[in-house]
Coordinates of C-alpha atoms and ligand atoms in Angstrom, one line a residue:
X78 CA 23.2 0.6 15.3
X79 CA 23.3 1.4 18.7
X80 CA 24.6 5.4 18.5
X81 CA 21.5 6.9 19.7
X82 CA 21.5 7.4 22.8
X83 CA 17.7 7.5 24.7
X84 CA 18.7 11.1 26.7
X85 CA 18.7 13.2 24.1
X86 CA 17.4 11.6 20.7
X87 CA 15.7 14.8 18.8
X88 CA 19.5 16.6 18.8
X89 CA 20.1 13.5 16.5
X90 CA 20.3 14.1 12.6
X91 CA 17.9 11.8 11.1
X92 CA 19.3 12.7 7.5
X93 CA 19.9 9.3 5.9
X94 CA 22.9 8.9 3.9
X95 CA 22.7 9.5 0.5
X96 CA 20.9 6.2 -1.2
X97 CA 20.4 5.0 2.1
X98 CA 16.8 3.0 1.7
X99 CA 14.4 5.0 4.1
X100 CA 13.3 2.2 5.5
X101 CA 15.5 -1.0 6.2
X102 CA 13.9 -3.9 8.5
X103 CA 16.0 -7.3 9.3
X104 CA 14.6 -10.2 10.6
X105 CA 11.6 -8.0 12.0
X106 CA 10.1 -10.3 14.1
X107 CA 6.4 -9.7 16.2
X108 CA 4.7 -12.2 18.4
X109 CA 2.4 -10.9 20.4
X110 CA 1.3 -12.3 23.9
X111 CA -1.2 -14.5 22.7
X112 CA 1.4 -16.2 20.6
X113 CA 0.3 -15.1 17.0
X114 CA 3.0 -14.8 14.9
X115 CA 2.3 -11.6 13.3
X116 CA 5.8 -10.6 11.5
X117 CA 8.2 -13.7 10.8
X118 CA 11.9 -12.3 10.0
X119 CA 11.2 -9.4 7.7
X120 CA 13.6 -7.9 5.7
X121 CA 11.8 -5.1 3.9
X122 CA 13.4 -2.4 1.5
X123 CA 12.3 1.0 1.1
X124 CA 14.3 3.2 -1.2
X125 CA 14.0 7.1 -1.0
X126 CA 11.7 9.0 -3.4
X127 CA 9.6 5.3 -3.9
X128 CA 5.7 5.1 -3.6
X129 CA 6.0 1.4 -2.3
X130 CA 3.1 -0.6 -1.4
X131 CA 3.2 -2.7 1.4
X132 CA 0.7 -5.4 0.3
X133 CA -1.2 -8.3 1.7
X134 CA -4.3 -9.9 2.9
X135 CA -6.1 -8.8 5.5
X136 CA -4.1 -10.4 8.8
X137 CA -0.8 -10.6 7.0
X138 CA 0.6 -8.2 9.1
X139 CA 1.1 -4.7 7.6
X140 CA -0.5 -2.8 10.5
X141 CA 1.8 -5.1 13.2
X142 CA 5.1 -3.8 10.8
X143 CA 3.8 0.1 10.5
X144 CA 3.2 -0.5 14.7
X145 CA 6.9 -1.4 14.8
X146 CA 8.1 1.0 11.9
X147 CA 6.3 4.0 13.9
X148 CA 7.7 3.1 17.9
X149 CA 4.3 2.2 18.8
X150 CA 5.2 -1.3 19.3
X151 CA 8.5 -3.4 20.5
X152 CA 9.8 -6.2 18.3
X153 CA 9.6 -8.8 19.7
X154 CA 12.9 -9.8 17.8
X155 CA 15.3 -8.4 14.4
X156 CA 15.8 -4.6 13.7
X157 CA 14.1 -1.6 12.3
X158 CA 15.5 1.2 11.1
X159 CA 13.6 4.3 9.5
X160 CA 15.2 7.4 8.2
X161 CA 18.5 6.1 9.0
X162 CA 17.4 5.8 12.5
X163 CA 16.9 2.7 14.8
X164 CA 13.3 2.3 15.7
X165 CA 11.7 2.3 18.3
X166 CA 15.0 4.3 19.9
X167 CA 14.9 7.1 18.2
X168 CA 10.8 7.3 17.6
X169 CA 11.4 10.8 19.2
X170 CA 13.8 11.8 16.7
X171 CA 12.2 10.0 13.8
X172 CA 8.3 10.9 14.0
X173 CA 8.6 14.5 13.3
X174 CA 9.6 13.6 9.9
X175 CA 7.3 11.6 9.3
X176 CA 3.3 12.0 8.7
X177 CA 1.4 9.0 9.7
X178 CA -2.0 7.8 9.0
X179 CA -2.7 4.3 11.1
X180 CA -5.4 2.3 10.9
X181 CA -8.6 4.2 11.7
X182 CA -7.6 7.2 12.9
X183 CA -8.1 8.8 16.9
X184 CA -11.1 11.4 16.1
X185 CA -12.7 13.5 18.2
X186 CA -16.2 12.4 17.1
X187 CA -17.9 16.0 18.9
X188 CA -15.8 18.4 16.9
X189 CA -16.0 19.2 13.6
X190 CA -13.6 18.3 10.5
X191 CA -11.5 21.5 10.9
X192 CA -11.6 21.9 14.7
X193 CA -9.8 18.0 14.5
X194 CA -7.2 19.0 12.7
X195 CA -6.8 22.6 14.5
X196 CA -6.6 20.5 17.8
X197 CA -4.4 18.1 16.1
X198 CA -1.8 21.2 14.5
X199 CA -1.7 22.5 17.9
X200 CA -0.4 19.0 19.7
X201 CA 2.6 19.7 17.1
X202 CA 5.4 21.8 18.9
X203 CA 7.0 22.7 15.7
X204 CA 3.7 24.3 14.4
X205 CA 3.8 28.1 13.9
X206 CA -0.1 29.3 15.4
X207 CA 0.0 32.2 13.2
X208 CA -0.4 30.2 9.9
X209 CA -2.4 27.6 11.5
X210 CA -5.6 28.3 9.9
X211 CA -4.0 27.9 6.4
X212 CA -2.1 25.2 6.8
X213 CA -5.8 23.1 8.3
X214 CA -7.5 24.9 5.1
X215 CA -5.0 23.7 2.6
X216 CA -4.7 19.9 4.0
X217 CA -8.7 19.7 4.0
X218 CA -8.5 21.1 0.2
X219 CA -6.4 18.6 -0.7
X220 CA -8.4 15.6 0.8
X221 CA -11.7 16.9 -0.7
X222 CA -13.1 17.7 2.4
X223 CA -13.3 21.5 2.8
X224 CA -17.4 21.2 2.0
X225 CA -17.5 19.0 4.9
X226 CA -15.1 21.0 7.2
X227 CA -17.7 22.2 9.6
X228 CA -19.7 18.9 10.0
X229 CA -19.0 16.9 13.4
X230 CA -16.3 14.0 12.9
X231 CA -19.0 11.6 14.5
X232 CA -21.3 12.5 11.2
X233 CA -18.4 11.3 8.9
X234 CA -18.6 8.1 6.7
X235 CA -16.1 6.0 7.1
X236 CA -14.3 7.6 3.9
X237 CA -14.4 11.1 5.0
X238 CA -12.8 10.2 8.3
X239 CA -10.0 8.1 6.2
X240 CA -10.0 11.8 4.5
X241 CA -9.5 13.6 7.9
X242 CA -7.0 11.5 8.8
X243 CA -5.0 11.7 5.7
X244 CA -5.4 15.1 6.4
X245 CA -3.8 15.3 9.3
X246 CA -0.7 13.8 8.1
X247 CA -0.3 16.2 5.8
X248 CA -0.3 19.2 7.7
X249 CA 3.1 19.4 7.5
X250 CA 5.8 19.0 4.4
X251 CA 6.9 15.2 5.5
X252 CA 10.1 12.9 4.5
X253 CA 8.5 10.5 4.5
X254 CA 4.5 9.5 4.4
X255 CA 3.4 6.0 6.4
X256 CA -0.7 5.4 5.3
X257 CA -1.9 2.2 6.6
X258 CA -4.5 1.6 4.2
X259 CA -5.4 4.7 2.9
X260 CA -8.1 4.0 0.9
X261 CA -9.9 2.1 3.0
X262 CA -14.0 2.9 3.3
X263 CA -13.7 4.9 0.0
X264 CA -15.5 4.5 -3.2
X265 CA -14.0 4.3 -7.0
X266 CA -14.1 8.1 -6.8
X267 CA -12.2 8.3 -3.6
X268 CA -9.5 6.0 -4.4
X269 CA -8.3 7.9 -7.3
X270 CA -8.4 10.8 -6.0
X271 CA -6.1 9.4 -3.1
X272 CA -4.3 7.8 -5.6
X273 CA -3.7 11.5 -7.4
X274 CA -2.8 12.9 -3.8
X275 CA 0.0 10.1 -3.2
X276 CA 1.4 10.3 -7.0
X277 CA 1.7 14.3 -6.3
X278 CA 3.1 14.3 -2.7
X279 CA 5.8 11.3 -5.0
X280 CA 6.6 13.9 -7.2
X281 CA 7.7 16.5 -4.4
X282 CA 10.1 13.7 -3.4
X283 CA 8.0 12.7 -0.6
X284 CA 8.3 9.3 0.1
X285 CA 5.2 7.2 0.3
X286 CA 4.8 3.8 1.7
X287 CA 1.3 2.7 2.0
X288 CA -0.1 -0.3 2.8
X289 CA -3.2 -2.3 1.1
X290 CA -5.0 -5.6 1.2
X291 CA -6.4 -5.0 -2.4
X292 CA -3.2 -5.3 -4.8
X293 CA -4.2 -3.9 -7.9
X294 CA -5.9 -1.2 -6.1
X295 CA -2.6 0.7 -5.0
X296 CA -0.2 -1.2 -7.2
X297 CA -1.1 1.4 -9.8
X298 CA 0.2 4.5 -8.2
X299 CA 3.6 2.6 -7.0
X300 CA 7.0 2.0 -8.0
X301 CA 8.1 -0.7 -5.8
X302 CA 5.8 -3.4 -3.6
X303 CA 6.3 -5.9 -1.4
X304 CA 3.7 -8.9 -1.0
X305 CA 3.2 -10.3 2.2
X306 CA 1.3 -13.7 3.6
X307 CA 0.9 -14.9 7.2
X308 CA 3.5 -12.2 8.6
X309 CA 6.0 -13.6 5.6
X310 CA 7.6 -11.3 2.9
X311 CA 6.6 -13.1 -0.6
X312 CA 8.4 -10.8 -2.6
X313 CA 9.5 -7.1 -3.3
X314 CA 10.8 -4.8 -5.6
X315 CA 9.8 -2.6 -8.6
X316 CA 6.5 -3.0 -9.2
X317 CA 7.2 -3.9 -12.9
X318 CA 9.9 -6.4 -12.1
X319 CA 6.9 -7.9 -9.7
X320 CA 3.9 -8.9 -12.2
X321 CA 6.4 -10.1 -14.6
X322 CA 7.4 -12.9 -12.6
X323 CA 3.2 -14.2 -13.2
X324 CA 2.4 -15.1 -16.7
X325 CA -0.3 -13.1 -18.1
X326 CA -4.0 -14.1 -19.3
X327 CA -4.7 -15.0 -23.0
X328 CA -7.9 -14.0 -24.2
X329 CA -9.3 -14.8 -27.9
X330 CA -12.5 -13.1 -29.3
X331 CA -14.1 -15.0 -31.9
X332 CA -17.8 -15.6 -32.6
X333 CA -16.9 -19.4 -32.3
X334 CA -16.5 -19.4 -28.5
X335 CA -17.1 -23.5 -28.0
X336 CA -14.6 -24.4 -30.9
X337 CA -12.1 -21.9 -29.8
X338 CA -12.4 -23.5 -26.1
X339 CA -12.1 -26.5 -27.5
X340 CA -9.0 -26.5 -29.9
X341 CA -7.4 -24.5 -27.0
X342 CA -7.7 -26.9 -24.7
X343 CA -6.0 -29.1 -27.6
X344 CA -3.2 -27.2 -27.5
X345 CA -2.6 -26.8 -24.3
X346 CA -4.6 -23.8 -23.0
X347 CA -5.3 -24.2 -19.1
X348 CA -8.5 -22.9 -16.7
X349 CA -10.5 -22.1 -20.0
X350 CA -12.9 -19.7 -19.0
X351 CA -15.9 -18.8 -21.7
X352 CA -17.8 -15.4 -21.4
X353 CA -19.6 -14.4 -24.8
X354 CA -17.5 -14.2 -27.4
X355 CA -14.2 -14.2 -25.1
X356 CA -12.5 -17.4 -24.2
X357 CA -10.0 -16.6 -21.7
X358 CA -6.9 -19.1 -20.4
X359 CA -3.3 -19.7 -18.7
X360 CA -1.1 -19.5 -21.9
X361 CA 1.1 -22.5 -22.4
X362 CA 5.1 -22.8 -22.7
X363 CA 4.8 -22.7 -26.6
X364 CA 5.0 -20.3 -29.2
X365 CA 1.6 -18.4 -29.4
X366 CA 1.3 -17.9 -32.7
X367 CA 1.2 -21.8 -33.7
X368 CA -1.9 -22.0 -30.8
X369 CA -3.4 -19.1 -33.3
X370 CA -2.7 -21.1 -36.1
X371 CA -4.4 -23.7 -34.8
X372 CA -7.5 -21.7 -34.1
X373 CA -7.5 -20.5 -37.5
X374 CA -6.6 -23.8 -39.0
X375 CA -9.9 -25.4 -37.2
X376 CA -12.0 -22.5 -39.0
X377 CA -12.4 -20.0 -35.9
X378 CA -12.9 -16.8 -36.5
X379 CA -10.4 -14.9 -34.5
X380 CA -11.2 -11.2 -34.2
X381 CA -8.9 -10.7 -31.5
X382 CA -5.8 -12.7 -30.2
X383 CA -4.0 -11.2 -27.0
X384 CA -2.0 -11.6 -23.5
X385 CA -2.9 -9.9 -20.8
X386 CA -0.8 -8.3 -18.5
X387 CA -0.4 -9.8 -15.3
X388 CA -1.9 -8.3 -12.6
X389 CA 0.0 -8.2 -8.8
X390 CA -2.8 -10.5 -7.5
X391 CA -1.8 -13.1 -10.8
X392 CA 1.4 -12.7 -9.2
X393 CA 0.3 -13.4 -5.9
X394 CA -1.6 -16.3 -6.7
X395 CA 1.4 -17.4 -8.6
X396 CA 3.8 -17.4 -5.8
X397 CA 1.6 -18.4 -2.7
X398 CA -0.3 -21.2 -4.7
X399 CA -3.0 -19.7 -3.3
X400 CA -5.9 -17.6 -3.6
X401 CA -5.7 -14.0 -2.0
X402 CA -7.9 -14.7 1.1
X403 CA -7.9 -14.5 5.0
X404 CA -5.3 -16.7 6.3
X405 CA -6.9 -18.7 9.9
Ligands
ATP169 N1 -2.9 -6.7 19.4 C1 -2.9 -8.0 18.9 N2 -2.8 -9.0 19.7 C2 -2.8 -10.3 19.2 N3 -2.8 -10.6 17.9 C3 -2.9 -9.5 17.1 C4 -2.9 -8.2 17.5 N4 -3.0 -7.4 16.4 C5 -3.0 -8.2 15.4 N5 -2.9 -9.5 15.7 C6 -2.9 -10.7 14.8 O1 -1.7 -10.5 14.1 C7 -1.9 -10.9 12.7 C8 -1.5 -9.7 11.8 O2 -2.4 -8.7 12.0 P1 -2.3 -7.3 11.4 O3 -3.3 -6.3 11.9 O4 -0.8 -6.8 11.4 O5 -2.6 -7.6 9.8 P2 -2.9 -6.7 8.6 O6 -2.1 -7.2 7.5 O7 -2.8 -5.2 9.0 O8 -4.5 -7.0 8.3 P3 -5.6 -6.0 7.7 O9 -5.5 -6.0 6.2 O10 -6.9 -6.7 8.1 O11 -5.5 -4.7 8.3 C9 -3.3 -11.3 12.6 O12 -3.4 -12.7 12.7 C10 -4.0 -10.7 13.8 O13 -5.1 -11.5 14.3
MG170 MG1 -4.1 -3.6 9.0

């Protein structure tokens, strides 16, 4: 750290050496002037070519971190470094790399969809005005939103203007992708088709790190997550390596749904849960099958004996010992 100087940062190369995690954060640290601690000694990971999630409740502070990965806000202690690059020092050197979608996006509310992002192209220096038109047409194709191009920005819904703002970051080919919450304000439909949009920008070696407070939401379309709670990191890594760490559900399907909750208990079956003809439970540290022999033993009728995978939230439960809720 410390070979950038503030004079002349965009003569800078922000190339990161080869396997060098495009994003690196060390004790990160944010209190703001109130006194809320917001980030509390981050040290966060992100290796090139990864669709990482950035995960937590709402307050945890993922929008406080993307404010610091971005320049847009001093640490208030620790280091950030993005692209190779520390941040917020080179933030001049860095943010033409990277396409950025924060937290409700600045709209002008009395021009349309396409006039936005035409406004917004031409605030880019590096933006050639001759292919302008093409490069706005092509990003509102690929949010979905070239029906609604010519409709004012104030007559958006909430998930069109997440849309517009996607948009805008992807007017140009990135490094590297920052979406705070990208699927915020959309419905089912919307969230896999934003979902499709970040596994294709992943595929041409974009990276993508994208924040959510719904886990299993996003946790689909990543390879690599971190968990956070009240400004703490919980946990990160492969997303894989992540929900393995939670046991899974076990669920048993039987047309005998009282006895089966009953001899599971017996053997040691926790949080039984009984929906129809599913009786659902925390597995126990024993060998499964003798808990199925034991269903069959006492005359249930098991049509179907499985674990569930783990979800991330399991996970998160499982490491914060608590539920996945608004922290005061
Ligand atoms: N400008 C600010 N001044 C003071 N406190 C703030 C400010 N912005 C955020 N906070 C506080 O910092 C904490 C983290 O907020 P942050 O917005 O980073 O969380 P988040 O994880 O992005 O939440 P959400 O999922 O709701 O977007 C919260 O307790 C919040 O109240
Ligand atoms: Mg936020």
């Amino acid at each position: 750290m410390g070979e950038v100087s503030a004079e002349e940062p965009e003569q800078r190369e922000t190339r990161a050496e080869p396997g060098e995690p495009v994003i690196a954060t060390h004790a990160l640290t944010k209190r703001y002037r109130g006194g809320q601690l917001a980030v509390d000694g981050l040290d966060l990971t992100v290796p090139a070519g990864s669709v990482f999630g950035f995960l937590g409740p709402n307050g945890s502070g993922k929008t406080t971190t993307i404010r610091m990965l971005m320049g847009l806000i001093e640490p208030t202690s620790g280091t950030a470094r993005v692209l190779g690059q520390p941040m917020p020092r080179a933030t001049r050197a860095v943010l033409p790399h990277v396409g950025a979608l924060i937290e409700g996006p600045a709209l002008y509310g009395f021009l349309s969809g396409r006039d936005n992002l035409i406004r917004y192209d031409s605030a880019d220096p590096a933006a050639d005005p001759r292919t302008r038109r093409v490069r706005v047409a092509s990003a509102l194709d690929r949010v979905g939103l070239t029906a609604a191009a010519g409709k004012k920005a104030k007559a958006y819904s909430l998930g069109m203007k997440q849309r517009l703002g996607l948009a805008a970051a992807l007017l140009q080919p990135r490094r590297l992708l920052v979406l705070d919450e990208p699927t915020n304000g959309l419905d089912p439909q919307g969230m896999r088709e934003i979902r499709a949009l970040v596994r294709e920008l992943a595929s041409d070696g974009t990276t993508v790190f994208l924040s959510s407070h719904l886990l299993d939401e996003i946790a689909q379309v990543c390879t690599h997550a971190a968990v956070m709670a009240q400004g703490r990191l919980i946990t990160q890594g492969p997303v894989a390596e992540l929900s393995a760490g939670a046991r899974g559900r076990l669920v048993v399907t039987t047309p005998d749904p009282a006895e089966a909750a009953r001899i599971l208990k017996e053997q040691g079956v926790a949080d039984v849960v009984v929906t129809d003809d599913r009786v659902m439970g925390e597995p126990p540290d024993r060998d499964l099958a003798e808990v199925n022999a034991a269903l069959v033993t006492a005359g249930v009728r098991v049509r179907g004996f499985m674990v569930e995978r783990a979800s991330l939230e399991d996970a998160f439960v499982a490491l914060t010992g608590e539920g996945f809720d608004v922290a005061g």
